[in-house]
Tab-separated table of C-alpha atoms in Angstrom:
chain	number	residue	atom	x	y	z
A	1	MET	CA	31.663	-9.482	-8.126
A	2	SER	CA	28.370	-10.542	-8.639
A	3	ASN	CA	25.802	-12.566	-6.926
A	4	THR	CA	23.570	-15.417	-8.247
A	5	SER	CA	19.830	-14.832	-7.051
A	6	ILE	CA	18.520	-17.546	-5.154
A	7	ASN	CA	15.823	-17.125	-7.271
A	8	SER	CA	17.270	-17.492	-10.712
A	9	PRO	CA	16.507	-20.389	-13.149
A	10	ASP	CA	20.111	-21.363	-13.687
A	11	PRO	CA	22.200	-21.505	-10.411
A	12	THR	CA	25.402	-22.876	-10.110
A	13	PRO	CA	25.608	-25.005	-7.145
A	14	TYR	CA	28.179	-25.247	-5.032
A	15	SER	CA	29.746	-28.983	-4.917
A	16	SER	CA	31.983	-30.025	-2.414
A	17	PRO	CA	33.241	-33.783	-1.399
A	18	LYS	CA	31.302	-33.667	2.086
A	19	ARG	CA	27.936	-32.863	-0.241
A	20	LYS	CA	28.723	-35.835	-3.105
A	21	GLN	CA	29.088	-38.458	-0.154
A	22	THR	CA	25.893	-37.295	1.173
A	23	THR	CA	24.321	-37.814	-2.324
A	24	VAL	CA	26.066	-41.687	-2.035
A	25	ASN	CA	24.928	-42.329	1.433
A	26	ALA	CA	21.244	-41.112	0.467
A	27	SER	CA	20.853	-43.123	-2.665
A	28	LYS	CA	22.178	-45.996	-0.652
A	29	THR	CA	19.546	-45.622	2.117
A	30	PHE	CA	16.790	-44.932	-0.470
A	31	PRO	CA	17.532	-47.009	-3.508
A	32	LEU	CA	14.408	-46.498	-5.286
A	33	PHE	CA	13.500	-42.889	-4.450
A	34	PRO	CA	14.620	-41.446	-8.028
A	35	PHE	CA	11.758	-43.624	-9.316
A	36	LEU	CA	9.041	-41.905	-6.932
A	37	PRO	CA	6.690	-39.835	-9.005
A	38	ALA	CA	8.107	-36.045	-9.096
A	39	GLU	CA	5.344	-34.967	-7.084
A	40	LEU	CA	5.891	-37.616	-4.624
A	41	ARG	CA	9.288	-36.901	-4.059
A	42	HIS	CA	8.698	-33.175	-4.063
A	43	GLN	CA	6.288	-33.853	-0.965
A	44	ILE	CA	8.949	-35.576	0.654
A	45	TRP	CA	11.293	-33.161	0.607
A	46	GLN	CA	8.712	-30.467	1.552
A	47	PHE	CA	8.152	-32.816	4.683
A	48	ALA	CA	11.649	-32.833	5.583
A	49	LEU	CA	12.054	-29.118	6.125
A	50	PRO	CA	12.582	-27.334	9.274
A	51	ASP	CA	9.921	-25.207	10.633
A	52	PRO	CA	9.397	-21.738	9.132
A	53	SER	CA	10.913	-20.398	11.905
A	54	HIS	CA	13.920	-22.170	11.902
A	55	PRO	CA	16.109	-21.528	14.244
A	56	PRO	CA	13.344	-21.132	16.776
A	57	SER	CA	15.676	-19.146	18.878
A	58	ALA	CA	19.370	-18.074	18.623
A	59	LEU	CA	22.005	-15.995	20.138
A	60	VAL	CA	23.091	-12.575	18.207
A	61	PRO	CA	25.936	-10.482	19.834
A	62	HIS	CA	24.984	-6.826	20.401
A	63	LYS	CA	27.366	-4.815	18.333
A	64	LYS	CA	27.989	-1.213	17.720
A	65	GLY	CA	26.391	0.893	15.338
A	66	CYS	CA	22.671	0.106	15.817
A	67	TRP	CA	21.635	3.246	17.306
A	68	VAL	CA	19.800	5.261	14.671
A	69	ALA	CA	17.999	8.519	14.264
A	70	LYS	CA	14.465	8.342	12.454
A	71	PRO	CA	12.230	11.263	11.844
A	72	ILE	CA	8.752	10.647	13.056
A	73	PRO	CA	6.385	11.509	10.158
A	74	TYR	CA	4.086	14.586	11.121
A	75	THR	CA	0.331	12.957	11.379
A	76	GLY	CA	-1.402	16.127	12.896
A	77	GLU	CA	-2.446	14.700	16.155
A	78	LEU	CA	-3.217	16.764	19.104
A	79	GLY	CA	0.024	18.062	20.668
A	80	GLN	CA	2.214	17.099	17.820
A	81	VAL	CA	4.343	20.122	16.629
A	82	ASN	CA	5.273	20.211	13.226
A	83	ASP	CA	8.808	21.317	13.765
A	84	PRO	CA	11.734	20.139	10.904
A	85	ASN	CA	14.296	20.007	13.797
A	86	GLY	CA	12.212	18.029	16.112
A	87	ASN	CA	10.190	14.885	16.196
A	88	TYR	CA	13.083	12.398	15.728
A	89	GLU	CA	13.435	9.265	17.775
A	90	ILE	CA	16.690	7.537	19.087
A	91	ILE	CA	15.910	3.783	18.294
A	92	PHE	CA	18.222	0.633	19.013
A	93	ASP	CA	17.706	-0.529	15.351
A	94	MET	CA	17.753	-4.725	15.733
A	95	GLY	CA	17.788	-5.205	11.616
A	96	LEU	CA	21.172	-3.498	11.876
A	97	LEU	CA	22.088	-6.556	14.022
A	98	ASP	CA	24.271	-9.631	12.302
A	99	HIS	CA	22.189	-12.316	10.870
A	100	VAL	CA	21.738	-15.683	11.848
A	101	GLN	CA	22.316	-18.732	9.859
A	102	ILE	CA	19.242	-20.740	8.266
A	103	HIS	CA	20.365	-24.115	7.241
A	104	THR	CA	18.970	-27.547	6.273
A	105	PRO	CA	20.748	-30.509	5.073
A	106	LEU	CA	18.633	-30.468	1.819
A	107	LEU	CA	21.223	-27.973	0.762
A	108	HIS	CA	23.596	-30.491	0.329
A	109	VAL	CA	21.717	-33.630	-1.339
A	110	ASN	CA	21.213	-33.453	-4.981
A	111	SER	CA	19.757	-30.418	-7.413
A	112	GLU	CA	15.981	-31.475	-6.743
A	113	SER	CA	16.235	-30.822	-2.712
A	114	ARG	CA	18.468	-27.873	-3.413
A	115	ALA	CA	16.024	-26.340	-5.270
A	116	ILE	CA	12.858	-26.488	-2.976
A	117	ALA	CA	15.368	-25.940	-0.195
A	118	GLN	CA	16.481	-22.262	-2.257
A	119	LYS	CA	12.640	-21.657	-2.221
A	120	TRP	CA	12.050	-22.130	1.494
A	121	ALA	CA	15.036	-20.188	2.610
A	122	SER	CA	13.723	-17.035	0.298
A	123	ASN	CA	10.552	-17.645	1.842
A	124	VAL	CA	11.466	-17.205	5.516
A	125	THR	CA	12.796	-13.770	4.597
A	126	ALA	CA	16.285	-15.064	3.924
A	127	PRO	CA	18.549	-11.978	2.878
A	128	ARG	CA	20.647	-11.834	-0.492
A	129	ARG	CA	24.476	-13.380	0.085
A	130	ASN	CA	25.535	-10.055	0.794
A	131	ARG	CA	24.530	-10.371	4.532
A	132	LEU	CA	27.822	-12.350	4.740
A	133	SER	CA	31.253	-10.881	5.402
A	134	GLU	CA	33.746	-10.423	2.709
A	135	LYS	CA	35.557	-13.208	3.780
A	136	GLN	CA	32.631	-15.660	3.900
A	137	ILE	CA	31.425	-15.006	0.261
A	138	GLN	CA	35.153	-15.745	-0.396
A	139	ASP	CA	35.134	-19.137	1.192
A	140	GLN	CA	32.339	-20.435	-0.009
A	141	MET	CA	33.156	-19.440	-3.728
A	142	TYR	CA	36.141	-20.681	-3.801
A	143	ASN	CA	37.051	-23.226	-0.889
A	144	ASP	CA	36.332	-26.848	-1.157
A	145	ASP	CA	37.090	-27.559	2.357
A	146	ASP	CA	35.368	-28.472	5.405
A	147	SER	CA	35.172	-24.631	6.499
A	148	SER	CA	33.738	-23.889	3.728
A	149	GLU	CA	31.072	-26.112	4.281
A	150	ASP	CA	30.089	-24.367	7.545
A	151	ILE	CA	29.444	-21.080	6.067
A	152	PRO	CA	25.404	-20.910	6.011
A	153	PRO	CA	24.424	-19.766	2.658
A	154	PHE	CA	21.026	-18.167	3.866
A	155	SER	CA	20.145	-16.076	7.125
A	156	ARG	CA	17.498	-14.380	8.890
A	157	GLN	CA	17.599	-11.335	10.961
A	158	PHE	CA	17.115	-10.733	14.854
A	159	ASP	CA	13.822	-11.813	15.850
A	160	MET	CA	12.100	-9.437	18.592
A	161	ASP	CA	9.535	-12.181	19.686
A	162	CYS	CA	12.289	-15.035	20.213
A	163	ASP	CA	15.996	-14.041	20.111
A	164	LEU	CA	18.074	-13.604	22.463
A	165	LEU	CA	20.767	-10.634	22.550
A	166	TYR	CA	24.395	-11.710	23.629
A	167	LEU	CA	25.985	-9.082	25.892
A	168	VAL	CA	29.545	-9.081	27.289
A	169	PRO	CA	31.268	-6.468	29.060
A	170	ASP	CA	32.345	-4.071	25.793
A	171	ASN	CA	29.136	-3.779	24.098
A	172	ILE	CA	27.217	-3.559	27.429
A	173	VAL	CA	28.575	0.076	27.882
A	174	ASP	CA	27.205	0.934	24.155
A	175	LEU	CA	23.642	-0.405	24.926
A	176	ILE	CA	23.479	1.708	28.244
A	177	LEU	CA	25.260	4.904	26.502
A	178	GLY	CA	24.813	4.572	22.982
A	179	ALA	CA	21.446	6.635	22.717
A	180	GLY	CA	23.291	9.522	24.092
A	181	ASP	CA	26.165	9.459	22.094
A	182	ARG	CA	23.883	9.197	19.146
A	183	LEU	CA	22.258	12.556	20.320
A	184	GLU	CA	25.760	14.056	20.425
A	185	GLN	CA	26.494	13.344	16.817
A	186	PRO	CA	26.697	16.598	14.582
A	187	ASP	CA	23.548	15.725	12.483
A	188	MET	CA	21.521	16.030	15.853
A	189	ASN	CA	22.622	19.630	16.919
A	190	GLY	CA	19.891	21.672	17.404
A	191	LYS	CA	16.964	19.054	17.080
A	192	ALA	CA	14.686	17.240	19.345
A	193	ALA	CA	14.532	13.818	19.981
A	194	ARG	CA	13.149	10.969	22.536
A	195	VAL	CA	14.661	7.732	23.028
A	196	VAL	CA	12.605	4.479	22.259
A	197	PHE	CA	14.192	1.301	23.504
A	198	SER	CA	12.661	-2.193	24.052
A	199	LEU	CA	15.215	-4.378	24.872
A	200	PRO	CA	14.037	-8.242	24.083
A	201	LEU	CA	15.437	-11.253	26.600
A	202	ALA	CA	19.274	-10.334	27.428
A	203	VAL	CA	21.694	-12.683	27.612
A	204	VAL	CA	25.162	-11.688	29.949
A	205	SER	CA	28.678	-13.552	29.573
A	206	GLU	CA	30.164	-14.771	32.898
A	207	GLU	CA	32.658	-11.512	32.737
A	208	VAL	CA	30.016	-9.373	33.354
A	209	ILE	CA	29.725	-10.387	36.953
A	210	TRP	CA	33.685	-9.979	37.448
A	211	LEU	CA	33.569	-6.432	36.368
A	212	LYS	CA	35.430	-4.177	39.149
A	213	ASP	CA	34.453	-0.716	37.672
A	214	GLU	CA	31.705	0.238	40.875
A	215	THR	CA	30.006	2.862	38.568
A	216	LEU	CA	29.439	0.609	35.496
A	217	MET	CA	28.569	-2.125	37.454
A	218	GLU	CA	25.439	-0.035	39.037
A	219	GLU	CA	24.457	1.320	35.599
A	220	ILE	CA	24.868	-2.322	34.657
A	221	MET	CA	22.175	-3.684	37.639
A	222	ASP	CA	19.849	-0.685	36.948
A	223	LEU	CA	19.264	-1.639	33.310
A	224	PHE	CA	19.041	-5.247	34.602
A	225	SER	CA	16.502	-4.169	37.412
A	226	ILE	CA	14.263	-3.008	34.435
A	227	LEU	CA	14.503	-6.277	31.948
A	228	GLY	CA	13.412	-8.415	35.397
A	229	LEU	CA	14.709	-11.498	33.708
A	230	ILE	CA	18.480	-12.193	32.626
A	231	HIS	CA	20.453	-15.153	31.575
A	232	LEU	CA	24.099	-15.606	32.558
A	233	VAL	CA	26.237	-17.878	30.321
A	234	VAL	CA	28.792	-19.936	32.311
A	235	GLY	CA	31.605	-21.495	30.948
A	236	GLU	CA	32.174	-22.077	27.330
A	237	GLN	CA	31.310	-18.496	25.537
A	238	PRO	CA	29.724	-18.517	21.992
A	239	LYS	CA	32.471	-17.959	19.449
A	240	TRP	CA	31.380	-15.312	16.856
A	241	MET	CA	32.470	-14.544	13.396
A	242	GLU	CA	33.658	-10.879	12.634
A	243	GLY	CA	30.381	-9.348	11.288
A	244	GLY	CA	28.311	-11.272	8.503
A	245	VAL	CA	26.463	-14.204	9.147
A	246	GLN	CA	26.680	-15.672	12.490
A	247	ARG	CA	26.286	-19.300	13.131
A	248	TRP	CA	23.826	-20.432	15.289
A	249	TRP	CA	24.306	-20.589	19.328
A	250	ASP	CA	21.439	-21.240	21.662
A	251	LEU	CA	20.776	-21.957	25.584
A	252	GLU	CA	20.642	-24.806	27.791
A	253	TRP	CA	18.983	-24.148	31.105
A	254	VAL	CA	21.349	-26.394	33.036
A	255	SER	CA	19.656	-28.101	35.884
A	256	GLU	CA	17.096	-25.006	35.532
A	257	ARG	CA	19.233	-23.545	38.158
A	258	ALA	CA	18.508	-19.649	38.717
A	259	PHE	CA	18.696	-17.171	41.716
A	260	VAL	CA	15.454	-15.504	42.230
A	261	TRP	CA	14.626	-12.596	44.104
A	262	GLN	CA	12.101	-12.935	47.140
A	263	TRP	CA	11.266	-8.852	47.775
A	264	MET	CA	9.172	-9.288	50.713
A	265	GLU	CA	12.111	-11.112	52.477
A	266	SER	CA	14.548	-8.944	50.588
A	267	LYS	CA	16.984	-11.688	49.464
A	268	PHE	CA	17.940	-14.195	46.492
A	269	VAL	CA	16.964	-17.563	46.955
A	270	GLU	CA	19.130	-20.217	44.936
A	271	THR	CA	16.563	-22.621	43.027
A	272	GLY	CA	16.996	-25.798	40.774
A	273	GLY	CA	19.664	-28.741	40.561
A	274	ALA	CA	23.210	-29.566	40.844
A	275	ARG	CA	25.816	-26.989	40.314
A	276	VAL	CA	27.957	-26.866	37.188
A	277	GLU	CA	30.107	-23.675	37.629
A	278	ARG	CA	33.501	-23.565	39.804
A	279	ASP	CA	33.254	-22.877	42.951
A	280	GLU	CA	34.493	-19.172	42.752
A	281	VAL	CA	32.246	-18.606	40.029
A	282	HIS	CA	29.697	-19.866	42.526
A	283	GLU	CA	30.759	-17.729	45.313
A	284	ARG	CA	30.827	-14.610	42.993
A	285	MET	CA	27.336	-15.421	41.735
A	286	VAL	CA	26.332	-15.048	45.499
A	287	TYR	CA	28.507	-12.019	45.666
A	288	TRP	CA	27.056	-10.554	42.810
A	289	CYS	CA	23.154	-10.890	43.867
A	290	GLU	CA	23.630	-9.258	47.333
A	291	ARG	CA	24.677	-6.084	45.593
A	292	MET	CA	22.007	-6.526	42.895
A	293	GLY	CA	19.880	-7.113	45.890
A	294	LYS	CA	20.240	-3.595	47.027
A	295	VAL	CA	19.625	-1.917	43.495
A	296	LEU	CA	16.229	-3.637	43.257
A	297	GLN	CA	15.493	-2.279	46.837
A	298	LYS	CA	16.513	1.167	45.748
A	299	ASN	CA	14.473	0.862	42.697
A	300	ASN	CA	11.205	-0.757	44.207
A	301	ARG	CA	11.418	-4.069	42.192
A	302	THR	CA	9.348	-6.827	43.169
A	303	ARG	CA	10.485	-9.457	40.440
A	304	PHE	CA	14.002	-10.227	39.301
A	305	GLU	CA	15.648	-13.768	38.480
A	306	MET	CA	19.119	-14.582	36.683
A	307	ARG	CA	18.785	-17.926	35.377
A	308	ILE	CA	22.266	-19.697	34.942
A	309	VAL	CA	22.636	-21.125	31.442
A	310	SER	CA	25.290	-22.748	28.916
A	311	ALA	CA	25.776	-21.699	25.455
A	312	VAL	CA	25.309	-24.592	22.386
A	313	ARG	CA	25.944	-24.779	19.244
A	314	ARG	CA	23.027	-26.241	17.288
C-alpha cells in the first residue's frame, strides 16, 4: 500500500461526515471569513495552531524490544581501546517507543486550514504514516465512522524532556532486567559492553503496589529509590493501542497529594488534600511506603516522593 506524503502537492484529503459538519458550523460562525484576504486567513490559521511542543507532555507506555546494542566509535581518547569486540553500549532507545498523537482541529475544517496544519505537523518532526499500526492505516483509509475520526494522522516520538514512561508490573520487569537479557543475546558473545541508562519521569499503575512477589517488589523499590520521584496512577488506567500511534494521555495531580520521605525522621509523611482512592487502596499505599522506607534507609537515600495522580485523556 503506497502512502501519500504530507508534503505531496496534491494530497487526497480524508472526508467524513464529522468533518463536513465542522465545516458547516465554521461557515455559520464566521460567514465572512472566506472573503478575507488570503494572507489574513493564513495568519489566523497560524494563530489557531497549537504550540510547537504540542502535546506538552504525554504518557507513553513502556514496551519490550527497546534495549539495543550500539558500537561506541573509536575516538583515540586516552584509555579507549580500539577493539572490534568491545566499545559497545547497551542503551534503552526511547525512539523505539510508540509515538504520541499530534492533533489540531484545523485538520478537519477545510482544505486551506488542512494544508497549513499538515505543514505545521511536518515541522514538529511528525513521522510518516508508517508509524501507524496496520489496523490504524486500514481504519484511516477505508472507514468513515466516528472511530476512524479518532485515528491520529500525525505523531511525534517520545520526548525525554517532558514525557512520562508508563509502567505496569509486566513491563517493569523488562525495564529492570532487559539490559542483562540483551547482553546475553548471541550477537553479543565475546563482546564487552557497558549499560547506559537514563530513566525519565516514571508513572506506575496502581497494580504495582499490589504485587505479592517479595523479590520483584524489592527490585522495583531499588529502582524507584534511584529515581527519587514516581507518580502512582489510581483509579482508571490509560487504555493503549496495540502498537502504532498512541492517543494522548496525561496526568492530573489530584489534590496535590503525595507521600514524602522524611529522611531525618525515617518515615513518610502524607501531604495534600482529600483522598480520591478507595480505603483499601490507601491502606495498601501506607503499607507499601513502610516497605519503601526500609529500602530507602538501606540505600542511604535522602529524597523520595510518590505523587498520587489520575490519568486523563486529552
